[in-house]
Amino acid sequence: MLEQNKWMKKVHRLCPYLDTINRQVLDFDFEKLCSVSLSRINVYACLVCGKYFQGRGTNTHAYTHSVAESHHVFLNLQTLKFYCLPDNYEIVDSSLDDIKYVLNPTFTPKHVGQLDTCDKRSRAIDGTLYLPGIVGLNNIKANDYCNVILQALSNVTPLRDYFLDERNYAKVKRPPGDSVFLLVQRFGELMRKLWNPRNFKAHVSPHEMLQAVVLWSGKKFQFTEQGDPIDFLSWFLNSLHRALNGKKSRHSSIVYKTFMGSMRVKTRKIPPVELDEKQRYSLLCTDEYAEHVSESPFLYLTCDLPPPPLFKDEVMENIIPQVSLYSLLTKFNNESEKEYKTYKENFMKRFEITQLPPYLILYIKRFTKNTFFVEKNPTIVNFPVKNVDFGDILTPEVKAAHKNTSYDLIANIVHDGEPNKGTYRVHVLKQGNSKWYEMQDLHVSDILPQMITLTEAYIQIYKLRTDR
């Protein structure tokens, strides 16, 4: 009992060391593990030097650090409680709330509702101004292909709003021992950091998010070597969907609700060319060579670029070919046929979109891989930034079932440079002020919409207009 009273006296004391806290060095973006023992259990952050240490009892790493360096104020990264060491008492002081908020930003429904109408800038500790949501991401080594996807997805309103409120996915049940749900939690944490109006720094490091990606992709996606954003996007959306217990139906997860559309694929087999007319005709009458129809959901549409010209023009300059976005979309109008070759057989396919999603992702296929090398198609795609009407490629029956078919561009991912060595950047529309921003890792700058259309677009996200 005496011990308990002695401990009670140690709680809620004013601390004389609060002025030693250095907010400039605090960085909660990295993995919460002790810098000495590498343990994740009972980790404290030293608020003087920013390092993480385990425990706070006598002989623990935090206690030893406190005595050796005369650093006295620590934060428990799990319970969000502050302590003074080596005296070991809890500090309760409202002046520390900003540190708690940076470690774990929270958003009220009212705050979330105002994100797309507000364009107020925030000021970091070093005086840098930044726009919440339009925040640079640290490139640890070669993770720009992940950064552009994460920055683009953080501006998709329904997805962002869902992940900003932890209560939306706090009750998702996963089988015992299955920790893929960590991916959902890390993505939620990253969203809250990107949209935090009270950040200490004007950029965020996606370190913990990427570690979860490396782990759950079985090291398919690394942050030490360049990858392809479309592979990452496809894997990431499907993994999030599964981790949220999503099923095949459109409304089973926020991912499918936001991005899922559907199409009809009509496939017919082509008879071998060496056969004569009569044999070909008899084959075409069989069931094997008849046209087969299948329903196929999609999270993104793949647009094929026409092959670039092989020759240079008379001034010996390379011609930069151009193509209209609308001509790429004719692939999905139920009339254009495209040939697909397998090892043994050839097929002709027609695509008919039957359901447009609220947010439509287009993937413009720039790279072709063969046995020896990867080639990049430099064709510029001409696209309007606003009011792209997808109704022209729908059949009259499908179009009649859609109230709206026009979309506005909200994100545009670009590849620059050589096929194997290039870099990625993303253009994002900030809906609060209707301005466009270019983000390449930590660098964020304004950009005119006219400049976006001149880039080698690779992945685009469009938002359905509902104002008509």
Short mmCIF file of C-alpha atoms in Angstrom, two decimals:
data_model
loop_
_atom_site.label_atom_id
_atom_site.label_comp_id
_atom_site.label_asym_id
_atom_site.label_seq_id
_atom_site.Cartn_x
_atom_site.Cartn_y
_atom_site.Cartn_z
CA MET A 1 0.00 0.00 0.00
CA LEU A 2 2.90 2.30 0.90
CA GLU A 3 4.50 1.52 -2.46
CA GLN A 4 1.24 2.33 -4.25
CA ASN A 5 0.93 5.71 -2.48
CA LYS A 6 4.53 6.46 -3.32
CA TRP A 7 3.77 5.70 -7.00
CA MET A 8 0.60 7.83 -6.95
CA LYS A 9 2.67 10.79 -5.82
CA LYS A 10 4.83 10.37 -8.87
CA VAL A 11 1.89 10.91 -11.29
CA HIS A 12 0.63 14.32 -12.54
CA ARG A 13 3.71 16.27 -11.49
CA LEU A 14 4.90 19.36 -13.28
CA CYS A 15 8.19 18.72 -14.99
CA PRO A 16 11.08 21.22 -14.92
CA TYR A 17 12.58 19.72 -18.10
CA LEU A 18 9.83 20.54 -20.63
CA ASP A 19 11.97 23.30 -22.17
CA THR A 20 14.57 20.68 -23.17
CA ILE A 21 12.15 19.09 -25.67
CA ASN A 22 13.37 19.57 -29.25
CA ARG A 23 10.41 19.31 -31.63
CA GLN A 24 12.71 19.79 -34.64
CA VAL A 25 14.24 16.31 -34.23
CA LEU A 26 11.00 14.42 -33.54
CA ASP A 27 10.16 12.03 -36.37
CA PHE A 28 7.45 9.41 -35.83
CA ASP A 29 7.45 8.14 -39.44
CA PHE A 30 9.92 5.34 -38.77
CA GLU A 31 9.42 1.90 -37.29
CA LYS A 32 8.68 2.01 -33.57
CA LEU A 33 11.54 -0.09 -32.29
CA CYS A 34 14.30 0.39 -29.72
CA SER A 35 17.50 1.75 -31.29
CA VAL A 36 19.60 -0.52 -29.05
CA SER A 37 17.74 -3.82 -28.65
CA LEU A 38 15.57 -3.49 -31.84
CA SER A 39 12.60 -4.66 -29.76
CA ARG A 40 9.09 -3.40 -30.56
CA ILE A 41 7.83 -3.96 -27.00
CA ASN A 42 7.30 -1.01 -24.65
CA VAL A 43 9.15 1.58 -26.77
CA TYR A 44 9.66 5.18 -25.64
CA ALA A 45 10.75 8.17 -27.73
CA CYS A 46 13.30 10.53 -26.16
CA LEU A 47 11.82 13.97 -26.83
CA VAL A 48 15.24 15.64 -26.55
CA CYS A 49 17.14 13.74 -29.25
CA GLY A 50 14.29 11.87 -31.02
CA LYS A 51 15.74 8.35 -30.58
CA TYR A 52 13.65 5.33 -29.51
CA PHE A 53 14.48 3.23 -26.43
CA GLN A 54 12.88 0.33 -24.62
CA GLY A 55 11.38 0.39 -21.10
CA ARG A 56 11.60 2.97 -18.36
CA GLY A 57 12.49 0.93 -15.24
CA THR A 58 15.99 0.79 -13.77
CA ASN A 59 18.58 -0.82 -16.11
CA THR A 60 16.37 -0.38 -19.21
CA HIS A 61 17.78 1.30 -22.33
CA ALA A 62 15.61 4.42 -21.88
CA TYR A 63 16.69 4.75 -18.22
CA THR A 64 20.39 4.30 -19.11
CA HIS A 65 20.09 6.87 -21.94
CA SER A 66 18.38 9.33 -19.58
CA VAL A 67 21.18 9.09 -17.00
CA ALA A 68 24.06 9.06 -19.49
CA GLU A 69 22.85 11.95 -21.68
CA SER A 70 20.77 13.94 -19.15
CA HIS A 71 17.73 13.62 -21.42
CA HIS A 72 14.67 13.50 -19.19
CA VAL A 73 11.38 13.64 -21.16
CA PHE A 74 10.06 10.48 -22.82
CA LEU A 75 6.85 9.50 -24.65
CA ASN A 76 5.42 5.98 -24.62
CA LEU A 77 4.65 5.35 -28.32
CA GLN A 78 1.84 2.91 -27.47
CA THR A 79 -0.06 4.61 -24.63
CA LEU A 80 0.81 8.22 -25.68
CA LYS A 81 1.77 9.04 -22.06
CA PHE A 82 4.72 11.27 -21.15
CA TYR A 83 7.27 10.41 -18.43
CA CYS A 84 10.24 12.04 -16.77
CA LEU A 85 13.24 9.75 -16.28
CA PRO A 86 15.14 8.70 -14.24
CA ASP A 87 12.62 9.99 -11.62
CA ASN A 88 9.93 7.88 -13.33
CA TYR A 89 6.82 10.04 -12.93
CA GLU A 90 4.09 10.77 -15.48
CA ILE A 91 3.89 14.29 -16.90
CA VAL A 92 0.46 15.73 -17.65
CA ASP A 93 0.73 19.03 -19.48
CA SER A 94 -1.48 20.40 -22.27
CA SER A 95 1.55 21.98 -23.96
CA LEU A 96 2.54 18.45 -25.06
CA ASP A 97 -0.71 17.81 -26.96
CA ASP A 98 0.82 18.89 -30.28
CA ILE A 99 3.43 16.08 -30.00
CA LYS A 100 0.69 13.56 -29.27
CA TYR A 101 -1.27 14.80 -32.31
CA VAL A 102 1.74 14.45 -34.65
CA LEU A 103 2.26 10.86 -33.48
CA ASN A 104 -1.42 10.01 -33.88
CA PRO A 105 -3.45 12.58 -35.88
CA THR A 106 -7.22 12.24 -35.47
CA PHE A 107 -9.96 13.68 -37.67
CA THR A 108 -13.55 14.49 -36.72
CA PRO A 109 -16.31 13.90 -39.34
CA LYS A 110 -16.71 17.70 -39.55
CA HIS A 111 -12.98 18.16 -40.28
CA VAL A 112 -13.05 15.39 -42.93
CA GLY A 113 -16.08 17.01 -44.58
CA GLN A 114 -14.19 20.29 -45.00
CA LEU A 115 -11.01 18.89 -46.58
CA ASP A 116 -12.18 19.36 -50.17
CA THR A 117 -13.38 22.91 -49.63
CA CYS A 118 -10.45 24.27 -47.58
CA ASP A 119 -7.22 25.52 -49.13
CA LYS A 120 -5.63 26.87 -45.94
CA ARG A 121 -1.88 26.36 -45.74
CA SER A 122 -0.22 25.04 -42.59
CA ARG A 123 3.16 26.04 -41.18
CA ALA A 124 5.75 23.45 -40.14
CA ILE A 125 8.12 24.05 -37.19
CA ASP A 126 10.89 25.33 -39.47
CA GLY A 127 8.51 27.90 -40.94
CA THR A 128 7.84 26.03 -44.21
CA LEU A 129 4.31 26.40 -45.53
CA TYR A 130 2.54 23.31 -46.87
CA LEU A 131 -0.93 22.29 -48.03
CA PRO A 132 -2.34 19.28 -46.12
CA GLY A 133 -2.82 16.47 -48.65
CA ILE A 134 -0.25 17.94 -51.08
CA VAL A 135 2.80 16.72 -49.18
CA GLY A 136 6.15 15.39 -50.41
CA LEU A 137 7.05 11.76 -49.67
CA ASN A 138 10.61 10.75 -48.84
CA ASN A 139 12.37 8.58 -51.45
CA ILE A 140 14.31 6.11 -49.30
CA LYS A 141 16.22 4.70 -52.28
CA ALA A 142 14.07 3.79 -55.29
CA ASN A 143 10.49 3.90 -54.08
CA ASP A 144 9.23 6.76 -56.28
CA TYR A 145 7.05 4.20 -58.12
CA CYS A 146 5.20 3.58 -54.81
CA ASN A 147 5.16 7.26 -53.77
CA VAL A 148 3.27 8.40 -56.87
CA ILE A 149 0.55 5.78 -56.30
CA LEU A 150 0.19 6.65 -52.59
CA GLN A 151 0.04 10.39 -53.37
CA ALA A 152 -2.55 9.86 -56.11
CA LEU A 153 -4.73 7.58 -53.93
CA SER A 154 -4.58 10.05 -51.01
CA ASN A 155 -6.55 12.50 -53.16
CA VAL A 156 -9.36 10.08 -54.02
CA THR A 157 -12.03 11.48 -51.69
CA PRO A 158 -14.07 8.37 -50.64
CA LEU A 159 -10.93 6.27 -50.12
CA ARG A 160 -9.21 9.06 -48.15
CA ASP A 161 -12.27 9.80 -45.99
CA TYR A 162 -12.65 6.11 -45.13
CA PHE A 163 -9.01 5.73 -44.03
CA LEU A 164 -8.83 9.02 -42.13
CA ASP A 165 -11.33 7.68 -39.57
CA GLU A 166 -9.85 4.63 -37.85
CA ARG A 167 -13.27 3.60 -36.54
CA ASN A 168 -14.30 2.59 -40.10
CA TYR A 169 -11.96 -0.39 -40.07
CA ALA A 170 -11.25 -0.91 -36.36
CA LYS A 171 -13.79 -3.77 -36.14
CA VAL A 172 -12.67 -5.70 -39.22
CA LYS A 173 -12.07 -9.27 -38.06
CA ARG A 174 -9.17 -11.26 -39.54
CA PRO A 175 -8.36 -14.96 -38.92
CA PRO A 176 -6.02 -15.63 -35.95
CA GLY A 177 -2.36 -15.23 -36.85
CA ASP A 178 -3.17 -13.31 -40.05
CA SER A 179 -1.48 -9.93 -39.96
CA VAL A 180 -2.17 -8.69 -43.51
CA PHE A 181 -4.47 -6.19 -41.78
CA LEU A 182 -1.27 -4.33 -40.89
CA LEU A 183 -1.35 -3.04 -44.48
CA VAL A 184 -4.71 -1.35 -43.80
CA GLN A 185 -3.48 0.20 -40.55
CA ARG A 186 -0.26 1.50 -42.14
CA PHE A 187 -2.19 3.00 -45.07
CA GLY A 188 -4.57 4.68 -42.61
CA GLU A 189 -1.63 6.09 -40.63
CA LEU A 190 -0.03 7.42 -43.82
CA MET A 191 -3.30 9.08 -44.92
CA ARG A 192 -3.64 10.81 -41.55
CA LYS A 193 -0.04 12.04 -41.71
CA LEU A 194 -0.43 13.33 -45.27
CA TRP A 195 -3.58 15.29 -44.33
CA ASN A 196 -2.37 16.39 -40.86
CA PRO A 197 -2.71 20.21 -40.62
CA ARG A 198 -0.30 20.28 -37.62
CA ASN A 199 2.74 18.40 -38.93
CA PHE A 200 6.18 19.34 -37.57
CA LYS A 201 7.71 18.82 -41.04
CA ALA A 202 6.40 19.74 -44.51
CA HIS A 203 6.99 16.19 -45.77
CA VAL A 204 6.29 12.62 -44.65
CA SER A 205 8.38 9.44 -44.83
CA PRO A 206 6.39 6.36 -46.00
CA HIS A 207 8.90 4.06 -44.25
CA GLU A 208 6.45 1.98 -42.18
CA MET A 209 3.95 1.76 -45.05
CA LEU A 210 6.65 0.47 -47.40
CA GLN A 211 7.91 -2.06 -44.88
CA ALA A 212 4.39 -3.50 -44.72
CA VAL A 213 4.36 -3.58 -48.56
CA VAL A 214 7.71 -5.44 -48.74
CA LEU A 215 6.51 -7.93 -46.14
CA TRP A 216 3.07 -8.63 -47.62
CA SER A 217 4.13 -8.70 -51.25
CA GLY A 218 6.70 -11.39 -50.39
CA LYS A 219 9.46 -8.91 -51.37
CA LYS A 220 7.97 -8.48 -54.85
CA PHE A 221 7.90 -4.72 -54.24
CA GLN A 222 11.05 -3.25 -52.68
CA PHE A 223 12.07 0.29 -51.85
CA THR A 224 15.68 -0.40 -52.88
CA GLU A 225 14.95 -1.12 -56.55
CA GLN A 226 12.68 0.48 -59.13
CA GLY A 227 9.32 -1.14 -59.83
CA ASP A 228 6.32 -0.55 -62.05
CA PRO A 229 3.55 1.62 -60.54
CA ILE A 230 0.76 -0.28 -62.34
CA ASP A 231 1.91 -3.62 -60.83
CA PHE A 232 2.07 -1.98 -57.42
CA LEU A 233 -1.35 -0.29 -57.84
CA SER A 234 -3.03 -3.53 -58.90
CA TRP A 235 -1.47 -5.55 -56.05
CA PHE A 236 -2.11 -2.82 -53.46
CA LEU A 237 -5.81 -2.27 -54.26
CA ASN A 238 -6.50 -6.01 -54.30
CA SER A 239 -4.57 -6.55 -51.05
CA LEU A 240 -6.45 -3.73 -49.29
CA HIS A 241 -9.74 -5.20 -50.54
CA ARG A 242 -8.89 -8.66 -49.17
CA ALA A 243 -7.58 -7.27 -45.87
CA LEU A 244 -10.91 -5.46 -45.40
CA ASN A 245 -12.68 -8.84 -45.86
CA GLY A 246 -13.88 -7.82 -49.32
CA LYS A 247 -15.78 -10.35 -51.43
CA LYS A 248 -16.61 -10.36 -55.15
CA SER A 249 -19.53 -7.95 -54.87
CA ARG A 250 -19.09 -4.27 -55.73
CA HIS A 251 -20.13 -3.01 -52.29
CA SER A 252 -18.05 -5.40 -50.17
CA SER A 253 -15.19 -2.91 -49.58
CA ILE A 254 -14.41 0.78 -50.03
CA VAL A 255 -11.85 -0.19 -52.73
CA TYR A 256 -14.40 -1.93 -54.97
CA LYS A 257 -17.06 0.72 -54.25
CA THR A 258 -14.69 3.42 -55.47
CA PHE A 259 -12.88 1.87 -58.43
CA MET A 260 -14.75 -1.20 -59.66
CA GLY A 261 -16.40 -1.18 -63.06
CA SER A 262 -17.45 -4.08 -65.26
CA MET A 263 -17.21 -5.07 -68.90
CA ARG A 264 -18.26 -7.80 -71.29
CA VAL A 265 -15.45 -9.58 -73.10
CA LYS A 266 -16.36 -11.26 -76.40
CA THR A 267 -13.73 -13.77 -77.52
CA ARG A 268 -13.48 -15.80 -80.71
CA LYS A 269 -10.72 -18.17 -81.74
CA ILE A 270 -8.99 -17.61 -85.12
CA PRO A 271 -8.54 -20.68 -87.35
CA PRO A 272 -4.91 -21.44 -88.35
CA VAL A 273 -3.81 -19.50 -91.44
CA GLU A 274 -2.41 -22.51 -93.28
CA LEU A 275 -5.91 -24.03 -93.77
CA ASP A 276 -7.83 -23.51 -97.00
CA GLU A 277 -11.11 -21.58 -97.21
CA LYS A 278 -13.36 -24.64 -96.87
CA GLN A 279 -11.56 -26.00 -93.80
CA ARG A 280 -11.59 -22.57 -92.19
CA TYR A 281 -15.31 -22.23 -92.81
CA SER A 282 -16.10 -25.65 -91.34
CA LEU A 283 -14.04 -24.81 -88.26
CA LEU A 284 -15.86 -21.49 -87.81
CA CYS A 285 -19.16 -23.40 -87.64
CA THR A 286 -18.00 -25.40 -84.62
CA ASP A 287 -18.69 -24.36 -81.02
CA GLU A 288 -14.95 -24.06 -80.31
CA TYR A 289 -14.61 -21.22 -82.83
CA ALA A 290 -17.88 -19.47 -81.94
CA GLU A 291 -17.83 -16.16 -80.05
CA HIS A 292 -17.91 -16.59 -76.27
CA VAL A 293 -19.08 -13.84 -73.93
CA SER A 294 -17.81 -13.42 -70.36
CA GLU A 295 -18.47 -10.77 -67.70
CA SER A 296 -15.32 -9.27 -66.24
CA PRO A 297 -14.95 -6.74 -63.39
CA PHE A 298 -12.07 -4.24 -63.65
CA LEU A 299 -10.21 -1.87 -61.32
CA TYR A 300 -8.46 -0.11 -64.20
CA LEU A 301 -8.66 -0.03 -68.01
CA THR A 302 -5.57 -0.79 -70.11
CA CYS A 303 -5.20 1.52 -73.12
CA ASP A 304 -2.88 0.38 -75.94
CA LEU A 305 -0.72 2.98 -77.68
CA PRO A 306 -0.24 2.72 -81.47
CA PRO A 307 3.35 1.70 -82.35
CA PRO A 308 5.67 4.72 -82.81
CA PRO A 309 6.97 5.47 -86.35
CA LEU A 310 10.22 3.72 -87.26
CA PHE A 311 11.61 6.55 -89.38
CA LYS A 312 12.86 10.05 -88.64
CA ASP A 313 11.58 13.11 -90.48
CA GLU A 314 13.54 15.08 -93.10
CA VAL A 315 15.35 17.27 -90.50
CA MET A 316 16.65 14.04 -88.94
CA GLU A 317 14.79 14.78 -85.76
CA ASN A 318 12.74 12.13 -84.04
CA ILE A 319 9.06 12.57 -84.66
CA ILE A 320 7.13 12.72 -81.39
CA PRO A 321 3.92 10.92 -82.28
CA GLN A 322 0.63 12.03 -80.75
CA VAL A 323 -2.68 10.28 -80.28
CA SER A 324 -6.04 11.35 -78.87
CA LEU A 325 -7.30 9.75 -75.67
CA TYR A 326 -10.65 9.15 -77.38
CA SER A 327 -9.00 7.04 -80.08
CA LEU A 328 -7.38 4.86 -77.35
CA LEU A 329 -10.78 4.39 -75.73
CA THR A 330 -12.35 2.98 -78.92
CA LYS A 331 -10.89 -0.36 -77.73
CA PHE A 332 -13.88 -0.54 -75.35
CA ASN A 333 -16.71 0.41 -77.77
CA ASN A 334 -17.87 -3.19 -78.47
CA GLU A 335 -16.88 -2.86 -82.15
CA SER A 336 -13.07 -2.70 -82.30
CA GLU A 337 -11.40 -6.09 -82.28
CA LYS A 338 -7.93 -6.72 -80.90
CA GLU A 339 -5.80 -9.79 -81.57
CA TYR A 340 -4.25 -11.68 -78.66
CA LYS A 341 -1.64 -14.35 -79.27
CA THR A 342 -0.78 -17.26 -77.05
CA TYR A 343 1.91 -19.88 -77.57
CA LYS A 344 -0.39 -22.07 -79.69
CA GLU A 345 -3.53 -20.12 -80.59
CA ASN A 346 -4.74 -16.68 -81.62
CA PHE A 347 -7.90 -14.97 -80.40
CA MET A 348 -9.85 -11.86 -81.37
CA LYS A 349 -11.43 -9.96 -78.50
CA ARG A 350 -14.03 -7.20 -78.24
CA PHE A 351 -14.64 -5.21 -75.04
CA GLU A 352 -17.90 -3.61 -74.00
CA ILE A 353 -18.03 -1.52 -70.83
CA THR A 354 -21.26 -2.26 -68.95
CA GLN A 355 -20.70 -0.31 -65.71
CA LEU A 356 -18.61 2.82 -65.14
CA PRO A 357 -17.12 3.27 -61.63
CA PRO A 358 -17.21 6.51 -59.53
CA TYR A 359 -13.42 6.80 -60.01
CA LEU A 360 -11.94 5.45 -63.24
CA ILE A 361 -8.27 4.46 -63.50
CA LEU A 362 -6.67 4.41 -66.97
CA TYR A 363 -3.38 2.64 -67.56
CA ILE A 364 -1.61 3.74 -70.76
CA LYS A 365 0.61 0.84 -71.76
CA ARG A 366 3.98 2.46 -72.59
CA PHE A 367 6.33 -0.47 -72.08
CA THR A 368 6.68 -3.61 -74.14
CA LYS A 369 8.91 -6.38 -72.85
CA ASN A 370 10.54 -8.97 -75.05
CA THR A 371 13.20 -11.59 -74.40
CA PHE A 372 16.09 -9.15 -74.51
CA PHE A 373 14.98 -5.69 -73.41
CA VAL A 374 12.17 -3.33 -72.48
CA GLU A 375 11.04 -0.73 -75.03
CA LYS A 376 9.22 2.49 -74.20
CA ASN A 377 6.64 4.08 -76.48
CA PRO A 378 7.08 7.90 -76.28
CA THR A 379 3.71 8.75 -77.90
CA ILE A 380 2.05 11.78 -76.30
CA VAL A 381 -1.60 11.24 -75.43
CA ASN A 382 -3.80 14.31 -75.96
CA PHE A 383 -6.47 14.42 -73.28
CA PRO A 384 -8.73 17.10 -71.82
CA VAL A 385 -8.27 17.75 -68.10
CA LYS A 386 -12.01 18.31 -67.59
CA ASN A 387 -15.22 16.84 -68.92
CA VAL A 388 -13.93 13.68 -70.62
CA ASP A 389 -17.09 11.96 -71.88
CA PHE A 390 -16.91 8.17 -71.75
CA GLY A 391 -20.53 7.94 -72.98
CA ASP A 392 -19.33 7.81 -76.62
CA ILE A 393 -17.84 4.35 -76.14
CA LEU A 394 -20.91 2.88 -74.40
CA THR A 395 -23.64 1.04 -76.27
CA PRO A 396 -27.00 2.92 -76.29
CA GLU A 397 -28.53 0.49 -73.73
CA VAL A 398 -25.61 0.85 -71.30
CA LYS A 399 -25.50 4.63 -71.76
CA ALA A 400 -29.21 4.87 -70.93
CA ALA A 401 -28.51 3.11 -67.61
CA HIS A 402 -25.90 5.73 -66.63
CA LYS A 403 -27.06 9.10 -65.37
CA ASN A 404 -23.60 10.66 -65.82
CA THR A 405 -20.75 9.57 -68.10
CA SER A 406 -18.39 12.60 -67.92
CA TYR A 407 -15.22 12.55 -65.84
CA ASP A 408 -12.63 15.08 -64.63
CA LEU A 409 -8.95 14.20 -64.25
CA ILE A 410 -7.74 14.31 -60.61
CA ALA A 411 -4.35 12.55 -60.82
CA ASN A 412 -1.83 11.95 -63.60
CA ILE A 413 1.28 9.76 -63.13
CA VAL A 414 4.15 10.35 -65.56
CA HIS A 415 7.27 8.35 -66.43
CA ASP A 416 10.40 10.27 -67.46
CA GLY A 417 13.60 8.84 -68.92
CA GLU A 418 14.82 5.41 -70.04
CA PRO A 419 12.58 2.32 -69.66
CA ASN A 420 14.70 0.65 -66.95
CA LYS A 421 16.18 3.72 -65.26
CA GLY A 422 13.53 6.45 -65.42
CA THR A 423 11.74 8.26 -62.61
CA TYR A 424 8.10 8.86 -61.78
CA ARG A 425 6.21 12.00 -60.79
CA VAL A 426 2.54 12.72 -60.20
CA HIS A 427 0.21 15.64 -60.92
CA VAL A 428 -2.62 16.02 -58.42
CA LEU A 429 -5.66 18.30 -58.39
CA LYS A 430 -6.25 19.95 -54.99
CA GLN A 431 -10.02 20.18 -54.85
CA GLY A 432 -10.05 22.90 -52.18
CA ASN A 433 -8.58 25.49 -54.55
CA SER A 434 -8.93 23.72 -57.96
CA LYS A 435 -5.17 24.07 -58.54
CA TRP A 436 -2.79 21.47 -59.92
CA TYR A 437 0.42 20.45 -58.15
CA GLU A 438 3.37 18.39 -59.33
CA MET A 439 4.96 16.05 -56.79
CA GLN A 440 8.21 14.19 -57.30
CA ASP A 441 9.21 12.60 -53.99
CA LEU A 442 9.93 15.55 -51.63
CA HIS A 443 9.52 18.27 -54.28
CA VAL A 444 6.09 19.88 -54.54
CA SER A 445 5.37 22.73 -56.99
CA ASP A 446 2.43 24.37 -58.76
CA ILE A 447 1.81 23.42 -62.39
CA LEU A 448 -0.53 24.77 -65.06
CA PRO A 449 -3.12 22.27 -66.35
CA GLN A 450 -1.94 22.96 -69.94
CA MET A 451 1.51 21.58 -69.03
CA ILE A 452 0.07 18.28 -67.76
CA THR A 453 -1.22 17.33 -71.20
CA LEU A 454 2.30 17.55 -72.70
CA THR A 455 3.72 14.81 -70.46
CA GLU A 456 4.15 11.08 -71.12
CA ALA A 457 1.08 10.09 -69.09
CA TYR A 458 1.24 6.56 -67.67
CA ILE A 459 -1.58 6.16 -65.15
CA GLN A 460 -4.55 8.52 -64.76
CA ILE A 461 -7.39 8.70 -62.23
CA TYR A 462 -10.67 10.32 -63.28
CA LYS A 463 -13.57 11.35 -61.06
CA LEU A 464 -17.17 11.00 -62.25
CA ARG A 465 -19.00 14.34 -62.52
CA THR A 466 -22.29 14.36 -60.66
CA ASP A 467 -23.26 17.98 -61.23
CA ARG A 468 -25.65 17.26 -64.07
#
